[in-house]
XYZ file of C-alpha atoms in Angstrom:
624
model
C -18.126 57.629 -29.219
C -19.875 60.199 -30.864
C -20.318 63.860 -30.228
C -24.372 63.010 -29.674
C -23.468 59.917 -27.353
C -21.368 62.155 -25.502
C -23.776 64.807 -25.201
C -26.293 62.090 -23.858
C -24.008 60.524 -21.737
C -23.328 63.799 -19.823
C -27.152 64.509 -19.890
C -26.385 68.136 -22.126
C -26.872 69.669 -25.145
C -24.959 69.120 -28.494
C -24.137 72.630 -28.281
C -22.698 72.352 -24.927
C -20.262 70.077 -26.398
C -19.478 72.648 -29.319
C -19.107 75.322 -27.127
C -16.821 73.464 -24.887
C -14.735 72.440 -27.633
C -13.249 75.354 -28.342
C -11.130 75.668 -25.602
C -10.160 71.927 -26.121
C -7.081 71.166 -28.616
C -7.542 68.777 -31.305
C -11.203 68.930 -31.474
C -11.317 71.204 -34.945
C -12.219 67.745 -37.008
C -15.346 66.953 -34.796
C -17.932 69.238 -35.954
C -20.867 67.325 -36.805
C -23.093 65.383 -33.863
C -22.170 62.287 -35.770
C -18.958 62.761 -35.603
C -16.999 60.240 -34.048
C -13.985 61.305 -31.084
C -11.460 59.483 -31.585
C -8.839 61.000 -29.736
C -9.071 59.886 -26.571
C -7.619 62.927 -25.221
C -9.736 65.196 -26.760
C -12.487 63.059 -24.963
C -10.929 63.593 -21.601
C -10.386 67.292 -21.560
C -14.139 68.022 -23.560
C -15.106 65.628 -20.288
C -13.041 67.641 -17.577
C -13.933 70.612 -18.498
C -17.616 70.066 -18.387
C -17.396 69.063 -14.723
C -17.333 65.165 -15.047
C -14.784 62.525 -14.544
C -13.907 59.618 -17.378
C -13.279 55.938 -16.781
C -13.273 53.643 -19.640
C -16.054 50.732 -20.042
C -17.394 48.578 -22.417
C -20.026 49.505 -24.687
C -23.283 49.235 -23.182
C -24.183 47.851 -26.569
C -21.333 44.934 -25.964
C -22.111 44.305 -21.667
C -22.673 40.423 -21.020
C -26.375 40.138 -20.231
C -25.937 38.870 -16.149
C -29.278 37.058 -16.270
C -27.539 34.760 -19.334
C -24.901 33.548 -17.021
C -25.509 30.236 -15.191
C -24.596 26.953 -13.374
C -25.062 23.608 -14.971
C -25.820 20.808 -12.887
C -26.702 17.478 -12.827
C -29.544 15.732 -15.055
C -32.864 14.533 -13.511
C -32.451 10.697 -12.945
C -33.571 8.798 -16.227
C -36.696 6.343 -16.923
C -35.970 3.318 -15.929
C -36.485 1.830 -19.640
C -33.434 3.932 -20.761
C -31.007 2.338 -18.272
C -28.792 -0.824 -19.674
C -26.158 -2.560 -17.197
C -22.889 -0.772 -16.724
C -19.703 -2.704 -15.812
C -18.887 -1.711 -11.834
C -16.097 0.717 -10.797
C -13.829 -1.126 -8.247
C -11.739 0.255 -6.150
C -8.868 -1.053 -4.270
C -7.949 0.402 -1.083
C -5.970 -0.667 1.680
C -2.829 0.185 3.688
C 0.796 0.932 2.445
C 2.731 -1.951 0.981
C -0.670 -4.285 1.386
C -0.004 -5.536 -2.348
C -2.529 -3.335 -3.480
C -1.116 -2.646 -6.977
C 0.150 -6.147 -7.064
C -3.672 -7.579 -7.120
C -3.909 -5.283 -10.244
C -1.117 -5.968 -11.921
C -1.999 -9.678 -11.517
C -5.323 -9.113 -13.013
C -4.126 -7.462 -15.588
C -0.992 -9.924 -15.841
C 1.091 -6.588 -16.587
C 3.559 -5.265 -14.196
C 2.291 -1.850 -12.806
C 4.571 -2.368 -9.467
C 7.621 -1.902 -11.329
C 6.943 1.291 -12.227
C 6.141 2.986 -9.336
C 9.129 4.694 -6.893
C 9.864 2.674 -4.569
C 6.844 0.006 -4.900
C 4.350 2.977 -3.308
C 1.534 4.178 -5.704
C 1.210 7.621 -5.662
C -1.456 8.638 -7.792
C -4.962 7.116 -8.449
C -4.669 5.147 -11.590
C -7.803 3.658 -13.322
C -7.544 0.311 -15.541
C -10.310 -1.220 -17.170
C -10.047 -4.970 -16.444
C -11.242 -7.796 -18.939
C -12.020 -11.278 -17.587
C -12.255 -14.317 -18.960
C -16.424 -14.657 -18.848
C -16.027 -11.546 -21.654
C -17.016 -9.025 -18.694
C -15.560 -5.628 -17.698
C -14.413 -4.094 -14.479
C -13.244 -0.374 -13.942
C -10.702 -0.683 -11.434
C -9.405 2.359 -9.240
C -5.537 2.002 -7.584
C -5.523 4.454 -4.394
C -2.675 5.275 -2.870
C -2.361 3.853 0.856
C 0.519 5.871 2.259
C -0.994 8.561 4.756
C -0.545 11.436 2.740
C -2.615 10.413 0.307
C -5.340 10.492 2.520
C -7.797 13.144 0.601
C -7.192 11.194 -2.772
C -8.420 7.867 -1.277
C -11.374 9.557 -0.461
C -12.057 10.483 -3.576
C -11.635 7.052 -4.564
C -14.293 5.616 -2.450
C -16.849 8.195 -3.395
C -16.619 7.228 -7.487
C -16.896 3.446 -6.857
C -19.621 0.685 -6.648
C -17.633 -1.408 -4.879
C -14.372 -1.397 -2.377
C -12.087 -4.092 -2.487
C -10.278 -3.864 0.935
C -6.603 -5.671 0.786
C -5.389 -6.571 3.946
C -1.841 -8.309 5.188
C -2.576 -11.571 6.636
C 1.096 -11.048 8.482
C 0.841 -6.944 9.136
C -3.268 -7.029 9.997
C -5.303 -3.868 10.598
C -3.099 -1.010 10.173
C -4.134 3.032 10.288
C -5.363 3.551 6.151
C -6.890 0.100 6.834
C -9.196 1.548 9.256
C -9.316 4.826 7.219
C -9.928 2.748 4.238
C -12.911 1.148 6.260
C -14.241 4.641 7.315
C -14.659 5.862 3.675
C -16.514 3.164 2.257
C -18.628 3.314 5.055
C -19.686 7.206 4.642
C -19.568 6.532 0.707
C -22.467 3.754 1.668
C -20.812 1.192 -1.055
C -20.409 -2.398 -0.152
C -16.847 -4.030 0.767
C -14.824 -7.013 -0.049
C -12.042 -8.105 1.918
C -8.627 -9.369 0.406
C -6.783 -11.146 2.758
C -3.780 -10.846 0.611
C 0.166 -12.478 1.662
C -1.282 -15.746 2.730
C 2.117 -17.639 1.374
C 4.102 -15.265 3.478
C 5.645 -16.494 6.757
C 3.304 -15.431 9.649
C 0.754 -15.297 7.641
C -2.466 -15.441 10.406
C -6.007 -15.376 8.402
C -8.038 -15.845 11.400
C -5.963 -13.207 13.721
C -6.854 -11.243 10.787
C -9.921 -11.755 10.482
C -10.496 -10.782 14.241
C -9.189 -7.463 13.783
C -11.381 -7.001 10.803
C -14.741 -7.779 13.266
C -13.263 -5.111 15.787
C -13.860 -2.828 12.925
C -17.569 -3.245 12.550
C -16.639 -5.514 9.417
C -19.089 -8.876 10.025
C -17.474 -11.279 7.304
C -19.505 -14.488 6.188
C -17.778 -16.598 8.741
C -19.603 -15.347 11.276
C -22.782 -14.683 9.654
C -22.189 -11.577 8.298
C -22.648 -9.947 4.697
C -18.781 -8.650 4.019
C -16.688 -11.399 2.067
C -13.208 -12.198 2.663
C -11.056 -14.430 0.320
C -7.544 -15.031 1.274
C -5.513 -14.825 -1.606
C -2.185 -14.386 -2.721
C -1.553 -11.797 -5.379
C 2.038 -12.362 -6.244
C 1.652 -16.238 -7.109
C -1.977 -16.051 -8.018
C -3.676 -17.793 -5.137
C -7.107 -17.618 -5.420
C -7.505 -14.491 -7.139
C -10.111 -15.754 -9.620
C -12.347 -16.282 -6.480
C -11.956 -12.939 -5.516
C -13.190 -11.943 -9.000
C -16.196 -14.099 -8.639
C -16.739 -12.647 -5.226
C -16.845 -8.875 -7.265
C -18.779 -10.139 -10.346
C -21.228 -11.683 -7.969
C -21.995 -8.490 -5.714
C -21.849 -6.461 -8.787
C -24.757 -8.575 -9.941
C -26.508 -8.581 -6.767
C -26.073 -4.517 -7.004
C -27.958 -4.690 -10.786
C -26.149 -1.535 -11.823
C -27.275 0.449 -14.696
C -26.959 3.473 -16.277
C -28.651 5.977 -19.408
C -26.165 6.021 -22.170
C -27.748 8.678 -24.006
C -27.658 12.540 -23.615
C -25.146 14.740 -22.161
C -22.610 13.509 -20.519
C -21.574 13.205 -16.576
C -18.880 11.826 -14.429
C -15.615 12.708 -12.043
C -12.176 13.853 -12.880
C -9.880 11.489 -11.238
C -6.337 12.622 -11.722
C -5.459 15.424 -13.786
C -1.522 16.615 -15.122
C 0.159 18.208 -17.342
C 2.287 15.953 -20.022
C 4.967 17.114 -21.886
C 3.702 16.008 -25.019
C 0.165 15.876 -25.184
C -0.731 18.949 -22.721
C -3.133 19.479 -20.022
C -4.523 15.886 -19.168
C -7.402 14.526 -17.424
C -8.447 10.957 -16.194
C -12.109 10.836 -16.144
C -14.645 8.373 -15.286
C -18.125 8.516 -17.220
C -20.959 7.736 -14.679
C -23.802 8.565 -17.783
C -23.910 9.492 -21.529
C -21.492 8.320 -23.724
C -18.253 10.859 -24.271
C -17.073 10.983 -27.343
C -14.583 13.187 -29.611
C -15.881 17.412 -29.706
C -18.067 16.712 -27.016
C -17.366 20.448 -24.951
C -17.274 19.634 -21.154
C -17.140 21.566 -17.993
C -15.355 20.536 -14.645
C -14.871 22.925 -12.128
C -13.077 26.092 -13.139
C -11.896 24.398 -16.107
C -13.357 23.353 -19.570
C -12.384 21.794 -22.932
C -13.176 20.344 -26.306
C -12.291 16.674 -25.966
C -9.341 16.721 -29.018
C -8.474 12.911 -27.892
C -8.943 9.994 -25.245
C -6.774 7.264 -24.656
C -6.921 4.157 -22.084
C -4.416 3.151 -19.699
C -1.942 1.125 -22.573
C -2.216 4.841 -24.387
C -4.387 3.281 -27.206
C -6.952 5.970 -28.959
C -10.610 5.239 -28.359
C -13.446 6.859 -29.732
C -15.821 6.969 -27.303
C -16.695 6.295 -23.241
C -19.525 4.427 -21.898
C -20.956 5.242 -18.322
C -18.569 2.737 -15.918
C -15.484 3.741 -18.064
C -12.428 5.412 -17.292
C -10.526 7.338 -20.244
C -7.787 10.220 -20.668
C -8.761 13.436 -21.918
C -6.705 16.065 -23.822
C -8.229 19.667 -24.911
C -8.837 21.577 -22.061
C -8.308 25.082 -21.628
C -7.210 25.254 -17.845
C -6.483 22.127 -15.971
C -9.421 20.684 -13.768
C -9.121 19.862 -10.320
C -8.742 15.795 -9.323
C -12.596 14.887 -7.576
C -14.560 17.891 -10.138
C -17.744 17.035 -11.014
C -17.485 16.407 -15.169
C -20.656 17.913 -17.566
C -21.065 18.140 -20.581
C -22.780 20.796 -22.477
C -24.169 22.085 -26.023
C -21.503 24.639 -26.928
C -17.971 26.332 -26.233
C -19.994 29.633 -25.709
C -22.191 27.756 -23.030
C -18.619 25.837 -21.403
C -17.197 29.633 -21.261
C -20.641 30.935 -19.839
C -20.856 28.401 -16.970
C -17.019 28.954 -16.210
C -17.543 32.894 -15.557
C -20.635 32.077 -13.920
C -18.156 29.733 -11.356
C -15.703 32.731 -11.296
C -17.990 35.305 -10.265
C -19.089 33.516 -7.466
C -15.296 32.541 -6.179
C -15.225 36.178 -6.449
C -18.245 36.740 -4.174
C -17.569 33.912 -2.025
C -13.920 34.901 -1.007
C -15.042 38.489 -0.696
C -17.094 37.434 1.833
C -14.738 35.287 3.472
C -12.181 38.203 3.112
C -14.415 40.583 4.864
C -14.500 38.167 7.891
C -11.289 38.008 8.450
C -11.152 41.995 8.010
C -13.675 42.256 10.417
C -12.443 40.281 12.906
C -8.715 42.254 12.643
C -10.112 45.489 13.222
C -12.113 44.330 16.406
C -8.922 42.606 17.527
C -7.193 46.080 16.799
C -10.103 47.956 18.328
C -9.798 45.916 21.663
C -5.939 46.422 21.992
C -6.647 50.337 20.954
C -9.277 50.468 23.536
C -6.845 49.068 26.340
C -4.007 51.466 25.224
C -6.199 54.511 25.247
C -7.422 54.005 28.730
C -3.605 53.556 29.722
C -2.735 56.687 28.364
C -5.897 58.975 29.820
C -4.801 56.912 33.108
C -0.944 58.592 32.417
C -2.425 62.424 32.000
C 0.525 64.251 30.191
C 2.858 61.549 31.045
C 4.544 59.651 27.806
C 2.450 56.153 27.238
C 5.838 54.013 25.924
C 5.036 51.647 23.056
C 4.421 48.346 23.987
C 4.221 44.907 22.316
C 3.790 45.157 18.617
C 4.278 48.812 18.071
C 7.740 48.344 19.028
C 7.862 45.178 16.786
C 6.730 47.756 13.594
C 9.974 49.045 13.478
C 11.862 46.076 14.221
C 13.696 43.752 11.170
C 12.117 40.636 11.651
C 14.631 37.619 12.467
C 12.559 35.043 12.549
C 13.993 31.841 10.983
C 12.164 30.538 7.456
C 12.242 27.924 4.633
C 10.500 29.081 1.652
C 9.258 25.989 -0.560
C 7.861 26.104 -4.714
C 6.407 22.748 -5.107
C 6.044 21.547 -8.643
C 4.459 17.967 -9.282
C 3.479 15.368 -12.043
C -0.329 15.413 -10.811
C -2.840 17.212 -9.231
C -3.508 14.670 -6.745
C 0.553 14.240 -5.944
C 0.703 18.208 -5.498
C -2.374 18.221 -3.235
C -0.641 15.081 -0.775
C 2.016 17.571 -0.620
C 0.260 20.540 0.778
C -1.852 18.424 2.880
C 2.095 16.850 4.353
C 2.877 20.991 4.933
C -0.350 21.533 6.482
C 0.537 19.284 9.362
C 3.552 21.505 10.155
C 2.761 23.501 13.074
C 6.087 24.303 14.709
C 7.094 27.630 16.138
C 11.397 27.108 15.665
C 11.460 28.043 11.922
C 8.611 29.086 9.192
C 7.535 27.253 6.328
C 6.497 29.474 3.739
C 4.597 28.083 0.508
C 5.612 30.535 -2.274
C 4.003 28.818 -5.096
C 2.647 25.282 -6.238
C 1.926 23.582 -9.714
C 1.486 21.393 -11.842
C 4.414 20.095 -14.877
C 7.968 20.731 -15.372
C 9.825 23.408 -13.566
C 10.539 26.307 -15.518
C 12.050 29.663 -15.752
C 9.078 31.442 -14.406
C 9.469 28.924 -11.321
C 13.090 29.907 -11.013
C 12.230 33.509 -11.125
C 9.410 33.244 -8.862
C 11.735 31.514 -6.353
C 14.818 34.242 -6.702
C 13.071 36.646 -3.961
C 12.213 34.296 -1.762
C 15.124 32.425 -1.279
C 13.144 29.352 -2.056
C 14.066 25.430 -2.907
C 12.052 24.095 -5.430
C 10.838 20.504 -5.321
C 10.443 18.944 -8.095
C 8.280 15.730 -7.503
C 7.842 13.081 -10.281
C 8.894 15.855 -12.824
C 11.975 17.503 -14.863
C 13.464 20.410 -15.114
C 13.690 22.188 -18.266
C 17.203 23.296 -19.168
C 17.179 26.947 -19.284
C 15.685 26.808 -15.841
C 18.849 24.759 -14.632
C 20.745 26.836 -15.838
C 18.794 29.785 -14.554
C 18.833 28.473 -11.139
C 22.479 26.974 -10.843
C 23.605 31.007 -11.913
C 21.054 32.576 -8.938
C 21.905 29.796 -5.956
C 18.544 28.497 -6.226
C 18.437 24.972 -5.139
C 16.032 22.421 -7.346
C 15.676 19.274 -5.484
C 14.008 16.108 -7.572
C 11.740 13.829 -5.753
C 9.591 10.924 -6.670
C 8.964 9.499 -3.207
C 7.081 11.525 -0.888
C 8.540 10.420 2.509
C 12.078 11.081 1.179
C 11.042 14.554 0.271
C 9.447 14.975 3.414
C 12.604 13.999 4.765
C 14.973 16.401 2.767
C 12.491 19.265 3.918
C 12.724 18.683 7.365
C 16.577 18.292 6.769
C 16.870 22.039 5.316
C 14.752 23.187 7.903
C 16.738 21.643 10.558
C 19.853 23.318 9.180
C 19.413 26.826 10.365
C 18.271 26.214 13.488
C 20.667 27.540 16.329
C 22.702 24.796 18.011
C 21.471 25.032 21.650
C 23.269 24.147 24.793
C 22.913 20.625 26.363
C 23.941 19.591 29.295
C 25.564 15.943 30.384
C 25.771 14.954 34.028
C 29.185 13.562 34.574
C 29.295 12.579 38.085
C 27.519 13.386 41.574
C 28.758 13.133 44.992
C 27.442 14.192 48.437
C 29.237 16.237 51.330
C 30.406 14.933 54.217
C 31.944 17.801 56.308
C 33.577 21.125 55.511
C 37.429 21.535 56.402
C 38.826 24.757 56.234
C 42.520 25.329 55.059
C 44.924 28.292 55.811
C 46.424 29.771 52.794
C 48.157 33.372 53.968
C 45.542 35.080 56.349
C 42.745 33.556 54.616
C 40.912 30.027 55.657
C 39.530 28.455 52.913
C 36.523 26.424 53.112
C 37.312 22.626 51.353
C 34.025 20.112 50.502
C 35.300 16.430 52.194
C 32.959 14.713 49.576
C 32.414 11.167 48.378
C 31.706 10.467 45.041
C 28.379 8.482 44.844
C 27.690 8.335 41.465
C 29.436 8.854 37.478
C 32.724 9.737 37.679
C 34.652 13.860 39.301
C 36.448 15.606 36.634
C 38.230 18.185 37.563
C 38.349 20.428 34.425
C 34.231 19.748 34.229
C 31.775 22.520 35.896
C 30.327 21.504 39.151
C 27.110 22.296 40.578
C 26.268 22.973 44.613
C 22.619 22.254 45.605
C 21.472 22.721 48.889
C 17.478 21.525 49.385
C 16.918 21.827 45.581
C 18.541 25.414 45.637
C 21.715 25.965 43.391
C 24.121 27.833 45.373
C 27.251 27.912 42.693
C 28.108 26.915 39.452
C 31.243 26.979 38.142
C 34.514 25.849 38.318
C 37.599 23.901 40.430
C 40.265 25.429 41.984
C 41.383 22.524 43.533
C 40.695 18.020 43.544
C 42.518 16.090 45.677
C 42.470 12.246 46.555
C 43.927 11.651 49.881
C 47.391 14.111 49.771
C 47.643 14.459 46.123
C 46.228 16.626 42.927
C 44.291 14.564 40.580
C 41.828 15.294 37.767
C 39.178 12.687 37.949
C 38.137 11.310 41.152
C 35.244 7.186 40.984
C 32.325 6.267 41.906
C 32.896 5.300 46.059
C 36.101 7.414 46.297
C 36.451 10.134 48.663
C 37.841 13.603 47.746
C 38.735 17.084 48.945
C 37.032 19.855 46.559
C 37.801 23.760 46.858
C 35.800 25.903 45.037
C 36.650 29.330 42.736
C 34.352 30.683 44.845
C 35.385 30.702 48.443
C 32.642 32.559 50.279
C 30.365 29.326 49.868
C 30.291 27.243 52.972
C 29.091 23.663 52.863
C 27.083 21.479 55.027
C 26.994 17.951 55.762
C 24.424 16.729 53.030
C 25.032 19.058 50.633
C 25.414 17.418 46.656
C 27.733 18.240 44.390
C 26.981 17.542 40.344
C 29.607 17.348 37.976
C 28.573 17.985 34.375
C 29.798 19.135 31.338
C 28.193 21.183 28.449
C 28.094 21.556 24.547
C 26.431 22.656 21.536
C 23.723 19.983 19.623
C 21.585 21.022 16.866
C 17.626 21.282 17.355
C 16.033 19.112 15.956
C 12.084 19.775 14.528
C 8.955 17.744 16.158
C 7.456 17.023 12.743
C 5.487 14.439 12.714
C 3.631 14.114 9.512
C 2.061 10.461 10.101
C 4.353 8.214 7.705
């Protein structure tokens, strides 16, 4: 800045400024009010020692107007003379192993199922469908395992219509009724599939029963809801269940406005190794075409490319289709709201707009959990004061977690860096390590992502002690290498129930081994004899073993009226005259104690047990 600027900053004089620079080294070449400082010392001292403090800002000439930062939203609905039909968005929901994916791939008479680990889909995937009348359908492939749980929702709430596929030889199962649930509170209208009718024990109308305990009314019985038994693997019927979708999607008239800026949902979003940050989007209005500049989320980009599910270019997306998107700047979120707007300065506008109010949102949210710790802390405070004013001069002694301050925690842990192909596949995990609420060992999340794992991951995971898991994704090499030279452990995944699995392995591995007990025998008193052995008498149990089997090397127990009178050990076991070492069920038996102060009664029970070391074991159930 300028000697004037300065001067008016500090609300003084230019001569002030003069004046004050000559006690200020450096400053001999700024001697006109035009002058510009540009040592930035010089400005700090000609500063200090006119009573101020510095801090550097922008230029007020350069400050973002506030007022020009905004939200976009959603267009006003459009006339009805601009709407033309759209083909339907379909999607097919159901539980695990149903034969979801198999329906699709026998629409599309490709073979998605071989693709996917271990027959499970784990991502949404979106296929446009052509039949043979010429028409379109937008299909949508939900996962049905239970962690996928939040992405099936998201499923239901971009579709027209759900396609429920149901086991005619497993029936209603859990994501059924989940499935059921969602389309419900998404209000969209549902078709049943009442797929594996060739399979043995195949029973439609058992089926179909369970289906009416779920508030489904199928045509049978005078309802709305259609149900077509079909068989997706050999075919059966399948073009009547495409009749059944082309006639509701008729019946449902659906339109939409082709022109003006675009709007729809991200569905699955990743990062590929060769084409970058990737998005699956479905267009629900305008048409989306190459340097349009959208906005999802936190996230925007200038569409460089889209591609369909074979990974063919196309040009441009019509409201009801699904495409892939490459150019965006940060990676959007699977379930943001897409738009569309006039300019990258406007996409970057909106974006800090969104940022600002995260900010302000999770300051607030911050503060209430602040808050809320320092009444806690007030409360114990308040308790420990009065204790100590109760004391007088007398020492209060620390007490619960003031002692714990100064104490190493040893508190058992398993810290976890999740890396994944998708956003939807890295969000089913978190959700799986959100239902972990056990108190044996900590799970720590240090970090989670989306793409390959690299040497940031590797570093990132060298404090903490953490495994990485790698799910559906590689491993660059110079974070192999990284992590085989620190003892990090990178474990590859692509199913999630087997990485659920390993986790609960590692976890299970430092536990402490407790100490189990194993009831060998019992046997009941029936008099005390007592035995001379010097001066001493000796008091002997006459027993009977009544159950299990005496050893004498085990420990044995003495109860009395449920009270334990000694544990320990043997000094003596005989059967009739002689010393043995295990003694039957029905046998009778003289025992003599290490301890020979006890005296029995008639009545009294003996247990014979032994004990060892077993590992814990976690009580994790995550739903699978």
């Amino acid at each position: 800045m300028t000697v004037h600027q300065l001067a008016e900053a500090m609300d003084k004089n230019v001569d002030h400024i003069f004046e004050t620079m000559i006690y200020v080294e450096g400053s001999d070449y700024f001697d006109k009010p035009e002058s510009v400082i540009t040592d930035w010392k010089v400005l700090q001292e000609i500063v200090k020692k006119s009573g101020y403090r510095s801090k550097i800002v922008s230029p007020p000439d350069k400050k973002q107007d506030k007022e020009e930062l905004k939200d976009i939203t959603k267009r006003p609905p459009a006339p009805e003379d601009q709407l033309r039909p759209r083909p339907p968005v379909v999607t097919i929901m159901g539980h695990v192993d149903h034969g979801k994916t198999t329906l699709l791939d026998t629409l599309r008479q490709s073979s998605i199922v071989k693709s996917e680990f271990g027959g499970i889909t784990q991502h949404i995937g979106a296929f446009s469908v052509v039949l043979k009348s010429g028409e379109r359908i937008t299909m949508l492939d939900t996962p049905g395992h239970a962690a996928f749980s939040a992405m099936r929702a998201r499923g239901a709430q971009a579709t027209d219509i759900v396609v429920l596929v149901v086991a005619a030889d497993d029936g209603v199962k859990e994501q059924t009724v989940e499935s059921v649930r969602m389309a419900k509170e998404a209000e969209v209208p549902i078709i049943v599939a009442i797929n594996k009718i060739d399979k043995p024990g195949a029973d439609i109308e058992r089926t179909k029963r369970m289906l009416a305990q779920l508030g489904l009314t199928l045509e049978d019985s005078g309802g709305d809801v259609q149900a077509v038994p079909i068989s997706a693997l050999k075919g059966t019927n399948v073009n009547t269940l495409v009749e059944a979708i082309v006639l509701q999607a008729e019946l449902m008239d659906l339109k939409a406005d082709y022109q003006g800026l675009v709007e729809g949902t991200i569905i699955e979003s990743k990062v590929d190794q060769a084409r970058g940050k990737l998005a699956t989007a479905l267009v629900s209005r305008g048409t989306l075409q190459r340097g349009s500049v959208v906005v999802a989320g936190l996230a925007w980009g200038k569409v460089r490319s889209m591609f369909d599910e074979d990974q063919q270019v196309v040009q441009q997306v019509t409201p009801g289709m699904a495409t892939q998107v490459i150019g965006w700047r940060s990676l959007p979120s699977a379930g943001d709201l897409l738009l569309e707007v006039e300019s990258e300065a406007n996409a970057s506008r909106v974006i800090k707009w969104r940022e600002e109010n995260k900010m302000k949102a999770k300051a607030i949210e911050d503060l209430e959990v602040i808050q809320s710790k320092a009444a806690e802390h007030q409360e114990v405070y308040k308790v420990q004061l009065a204790e100590k004013r109760k004391l007088g001069r007398r020492r209060l002694k620390p007490t619960g977690p003031r002692q714990k301050q100064f104490q190493v925690s040893d508190e058992l842990k398993v810290s976890v860096l999740i890396k994944g192909d998708v956003d939807g596949s890295v969000e089913a995990i978190l959700d799986l390590l959100d239902t972990y609420d056990g108190t044996l060992c900590k799970l720590e999340l240090v970090h989670y992502g989306i793409g390959s794992v690299t040497i940031s991951d590797v570093e990132l995971a060298i404090p903490f002690q953490a495994i990485i898991y790698s799910f559906n994704v590689g491993v660059l090499k110079d974070a192999e290498e990284k992590a085989a030279s620190n003892g990090v452990a990178v474990k590859k995944h692509n199913i999630i129930y087997k990485l659920f699995d390993d986790l609960k392995e590692e976890m299970e591995k430092i536990l402490p081994t407790v100490e189990v007990e194993e009831r060998l025998g019992e046997a009941n008193v029936l008099e005390q004899f007592l035995i001379t052995e010097g001066k001493k008498k000796i008091p002997v149990a006459g027993c009977r073993c009544v159950k299990g089997v005496l050893k004498k090397n085990a420990k044995f127990r003495v109860v009395r009226n449920e009270e334990i009178l000694f544990e320990g050990k043997l000094d003596s076991m005989r059967h009739l005259k002689n010393e043995v070492d295990t003694i039957k069920t029905d046998l009778e038996c003289g025992l003599r104690l290490e301890d020979h102060s006890l005296q029995f009664k008639s009545g009294d029970t003996i247990i014979c047990y032994i004990t060892h070391q077993q590992p814990q074991s976690l009580d994790w159930d995550p739903g699978f």
